[in-house]
């Protein structure tokens, strides 16, 4: 029987709710609000790659490029075959005017997934 009264701190269910709410906030163009919710989720579950990827997207949407870069890099350390993370990290590098690093990750994304957007970006020239 789940404990309901007398509980201290957030439950795993609370973290799922926060994650879903953060997705909604990001979709509603409130990346700062999404980051705040995800900070709590990641503090409790630092191994949660999905939460880190969502937080990276939120940082990117908020133009917080260094934190986005860090989060995308952590995701790729854990999931080196994550084509989306390579693509998003490449876009982060692109926005930081780091074209060589961007090109490398655009090409990795396209090699991992023949998504038309990834293929087009892999030919990106500065």
PDB file of C-alpha atoms in Angstrom:
ATOM      1  CA  UNK A   1       0.000   0.000   0.000  1.00  0.00           C
ATOM      2  CA  UNK A   2       1.520   3.361  -0.956  1.00  0.00           C
ATOM      3  CA  UNK A   3       2.308   5.808   1.752  1.00  0.00           C
ATOM      4  CA  UNK A   4       0.247   8.963   1.402  1.00  0.00           C
ATOM      5  CA  UNK A   5       0.457  10.931   4.603  1.00  0.00           C
ATOM      6  CA  UNK A   6       3.605  11.663   6.482  1.00  0.00           C
ATOM      7  CA  UNK A   7       5.768  11.311   3.346  1.00  0.00           C
ATOM      8  CA  UNK A   8       8.683  13.645   3.095  1.00  0.00           C
ATOM      9  CA  UNK A   9      10.052  14.823  -0.191  1.00  0.00           C
ATOM     10  CA  UNK A  10       9.025  14.114  -3.750  1.00  0.00           C
ATOM     11  CA  UNK A  11       8.060  10.631  -4.860  1.00  0.00           C
ATOM     12  CA  UNK A  12       9.062   8.939  -8.109  1.00  0.00           C
ATOM     13  CA  UNK A  13       5.575   9.778  -9.360  1.00  0.00           C
ATOM     14  CA  UNK A  14       6.227  13.458  -8.627  1.00  0.00           C
ATOM     15  CA  UNK A  15       9.329  13.301 -10.811  1.00  0.00           C
ATOM     16  CA  UNK A  16       7.360  11.761 -13.679  1.00  0.00           C
ATOM     17  CA  UNK A  17       4.763  14.508 -13.328  1.00  0.00           C
ATOM     18  CA  UNK A  18       7.510  17.157 -13.266  1.00  0.00           C
ATOM     19  CA  UNK A  19       9.109  15.626 -16.373  1.00  0.00           C
ATOM     20  CA  UNK A  20       5.792  15.658 -18.258  1.00  0.00           C
ATOM     21  CA  UNK A  21       5.037  19.191 -17.074  1.00  0.00           C
ATOM     22  CA  UNK A  22       8.494  20.277 -18.261  1.00  0.00           C
ATOM     23  CA  UNK A  23       7.731  18.828 -21.707  1.00  0.00           C
ATOM     24  CA  UNK A  24       4.529  20.868 -21.785  1.00  0.00           C
ATOM     25  CA  UNK A  25       6.325  24.031 -20.666  1.00  0.00           C
ATOM     26  CA  UNK A  26       8.949  23.583 -23.367  1.00  0.00           C
ATOM     27  CA  UNK A  27       6.216  23.065 -25.965  1.00  0.00           C
ATOM     28  CA  UNK A  28       4.518  26.219 -24.640  1.00  0.00           C
ATOM     29  CA  UNK A  29       7.781  28.147 -25.119  1.00  0.00           C
ATOM     30  CA  UNK A  30       8.649  28.429 -21.429  1.00  0.00           C
ATOM     31  CA  UNK A  31      12.095  26.842 -21.406  1.00  0.00           C
ATOM     32  CA  UNK A  32      13.078  28.527 -18.123  1.00  0.00           C
ATOM     33  CA  UNK A  33      10.112  26.929 -16.378  1.00  0.00           C
ATOM     34  CA  UNK A  34      11.031  23.572 -17.906  1.00  0.00           C
ATOM     35  CA  UNK A  35      14.613  23.863 -16.647  1.00  0.00           C
ATOM     36  CA  UNK A  36      13.408  24.594 -13.096  1.00  0.00           C
ATOM     37  CA  UNK A  37      11.284  21.449 -13.039  1.00  0.00           C
ATOM     38  CA  UNK A  38      13.995  19.338 -14.630  1.00  0.00           C
ATOM     39  CA  UNK A  39      16.616  20.540 -12.161  1.00  0.00           C
ATOM     40  CA  UNK A  40      14.641  18.776  -9.410  1.00  0.00           C
ATOM     41  CA  UNK A  41      14.198  15.613 -11.460  1.00  0.00           C
ATOM     42  CA  UNK A  42      17.892  15.429 -12.355  1.00  0.00           C
ATOM     43  CA  UNK A  43      18.981  16.185  -8.778  1.00  0.00           C
ATOM     44  CA  UNK A  44      16.996  13.130  -7.685  1.00  0.00           C
ATOM     45  CA  UNK A  45      17.871  10.997 -10.743  1.00  0.00           C
ATOM     46  CA  UNK A  46      21.172  12.186 -12.267  1.00  0.00           C
ATOM     47  CA  UNK A  47      21.324   9.048 -14.413  1.00  0.00           C
ATOM     48  CA  UNK A  48      18.060   9.916 -16.197  1.00  0.00           C
ATOM     49  CA  UNK A  49      19.197  10.538 -19.756  1.00  0.00           C
ATOM     50  CA  UNK A  50      15.722  11.494 -21.001  1.00  0.00           C
ATOM     51  CA  UNK A  51      15.492  14.262 -18.401  1.00  0.00           C
ATOM     52  CA  UNK A  52      18.972  15.480 -19.327  1.00  0.00           C
ATOM     53  CA  UNK A  53      18.086  15.531 -23.021  1.00  0.00           C
ATOM     54  CA  UNK A  54      14.920  17.501 -22.301  1.00  0.00           C
ATOM     55  CA  UNK A  55      16.861  19.919 -20.090  1.00  0.00           C
ATOM     56  CA  UNK A  56      19.446  20.345 -22.860  1.00  0.00           C
ATOM     57  CA  UNK A  57      16.642  21.208 -25.287  1.00  0.00           C
ATOM     58  CA  UNK A  58      15.235  23.697 -22.783  1.00  0.00           C
ATOM     59  CA  UNK A  59      18.637  25.336 -22.296  1.00  0.00           C
ATOM     60  CA  UNK A  60      19.005  25.563 -26.083  1.00  0.00           C
ATOM     61  CA  UNK A  61      15.549  27.126 -26.426  1.00  0.00           C
ATOM     62  CA  UNK A  62      16.473  29.646 -23.726  1.00  0.00           C
ATOM     63  CA  UNK A  63      19.713  30.468 -25.607  1.00  0.00           C
ATOM     64  CA  UNK A  64      21.760  29.150 -22.665  1.00  0.00           C
ATOM     65  CA  UNK A  65      24.226  27.527 -25.012  1.00  0.00           C
ATOM     66  CA  UNK A  66      26.991  26.463 -22.623  1.00  0.00           C
ATOM     67  CA  UNK A  67      24.612  24.553 -20.304  1.00  0.00           C
ATOM     68  CA  UNK A  68      22.929  23.056 -23.403  1.00  0.00           C
ATOM     69  CA  UNK A  69      26.316  21.941 -24.717  1.00  0.00           C
ATOM     70  CA  UNK A  70      27.165  20.323 -21.382  1.00  0.00           C
ATOM     71  CA  UNK A  71      23.865  18.429 -21.179  1.00  0.00           C
ATOM     72  CA  UNK A  72      24.006  17.227 -24.814  1.00  0.00           C
ATOM     73  CA  UNK A  73      27.579  16.055 -24.177  1.00  0.00           C
ATOM     74  CA  UNK A  74      26.505  14.086 -21.088  1.00  0.00           C
ATOM     75  CA  UNK A  75      23.713  12.476 -23.101  1.00  0.00           C
ATOM     76  CA  UNK A  76      26.185  11.507 -25.833  1.00  0.00           C
ATOM     77  CA  UNK A  77      28.622  10.042 -23.304  1.00  0.00           C
ATOM     78  CA  UNK A  78      25.816   7.705 -22.247  1.00  0.00           C
ATOM     79  CA  UNK A  79      24.211   7.230 -25.672  1.00  0.00           C
ATOM     80  CA  UNK A  80      26.859   7.785 -28.365  1.00  0.00           C
ATOM     81  CA  UNK A  81      24.429   6.551 -31.026  1.00  0.00           C
ATOM     82  CA  UNK A  82      21.768   9.169 -30.230  1.00  0.00           C
ATOM     83  CA  UNK A  83      21.418  10.900 -33.594  1.00  0.00           C
ATOM     84  CA  UNK A  84      19.129  13.622 -32.247  1.00  0.00           C
ATOM     85  CA  UNK A  85      21.610  14.535 -29.513  1.00  0.00           C
ATOM     86  CA  UNK A  86      24.399  14.806 -32.109  1.00  0.00           C
ATOM     87  CA  UNK A  87      22.187  17.004 -34.286  1.00  0.00           C
ATOM     88  CA  UNK A  88      21.161  19.217 -31.361  1.00  0.00           C
ATOM     89  CA  UNK A  89      24.751  19.518 -30.134  1.00  0.00           C
ATOM     90  CA  UNK A  90      25.768  20.494 -33.677  1.00  0.00           C
ATOM     91  CA  UNK A  91      23.103  23.213 -33.724  1.00  0.00           C
ATOM     92  CA  UNK A  92      24.389  24.398 -30.344  1.00  0.00           C
ATOM     93  CA  UNK A  93      27.928  24.632 -31.750  1.00  0.00           C
ATOM     94  CA  UNK A  94      26.558  26.361 -34.842  1.00  0.00           C
ATOM     95  CA  UNK A  95      24.901  29.038 -32.695  1.00  0.00           C
ATOM     96  CA  UNK A  96      28.200  29.484 -30.835  1.00  0.00           C
ATOM     97  CA  UNK A  97      30.003  30.045 -34.152  1.00  0.00           C
ATOM     98  CA  UNK A  98      32.010  26.818 -33.819  1.00  0.00           C
ATOM     99  CA  UNK A  99      31.550  25.452 -37.355  1.00  0.00           C
ATOM    100  CA  UNK A 100      34.125  22.639 -37.286  1.00  0.00           C
ATOM    101  CA  UNK A 101      32.593  21.044 -34.197  1.00  0.00           C
ATOM    102  CA  UNK A 102      29.104  21.603 -35.630  1.00  0.00           C
ATOM    103  CA  UNK A 103      29.988  19.912 -38.916  1.00  0.00           C
ATOM    104  CA  UNK A 104      31.396  16.853 -37.111  1.00  0.00           C
ATOM    105  CA  UNK A 105      28.204  16.315 -35.117  1.00  0.00           C
ATOM    106  CA  UNK A 106      25.910  17.066 -38.081  1.00  0.00           C
ATOM    107  CA  UNK A 107      27.734  14.315 -39.975  1.00  0.00           C
ATOM    108  CA  UNK A 108      27.549  11.896 -37.050  1.00  0.00           C
ATOM    109  CA  UNK A 109      23.801  12.528 -36.790  1.00  0.00           C
ATOM    110  CA  UNK A 110      23.340  11.862 -40.515  1.00  0.00           C
ATOM    111  CA  UNK A 111      25.469   8.705 -40.342  1.00  0.00           C
ATOM    112  CA  UNK A 112      23.378   7.374 -37.469  1.00  0.00           C
ATOM    113  CA  UNK A 113      19.984   8.331 -38.900  1.00  0.00           C
ATOM    114  CA  UNK A 114      19.188   9.195 -42.534  1.00  0.00           C
ATOM    115  CA  UNK A 115      16.623  11.772 -41.403  1.00  0.00           C
ATOM    116  CA  UNK A 116      16.343  14.348 -44.225  1.00  0.00           C
ATOM    117  CA  UNK A 117      17.053  17.234 -41.821  1.00  0.00           C
ATOM    118  CA  UNK A 118      20.220  15.505 -40.611  1.00  0.00           C
ATOM    119  CA  UNK A 119      21.348  14.751 -44.160  1.00  0.00           C
ATOM    120  CA  UNK A 120      20.793  18.346 -45.237  1.00  0.00           C
ATOM    121  CA  UNK A 121      22.640  19.718 -42.214  1.00  0.00           C
ATOM    122  CA  UNK A 122      25.559  17.341 -42.733  1.00  0.00           C
ATOM    123  CA  UNK A 123      26.309  19.261 -45.916  1.00  0.00           C
ATOM    124  CA  UNK A 124      26.295  22.524 -43.970  1.00  0.00           C
ATOM    125  CA  UNK A 125      29.242  24.670 -44.989  1.00  0.00           C
ATOM    126  CA  UNK A 126      30.406  27.828 -43.269  1.00  0.00           C
TER     127      UNK A 126
END
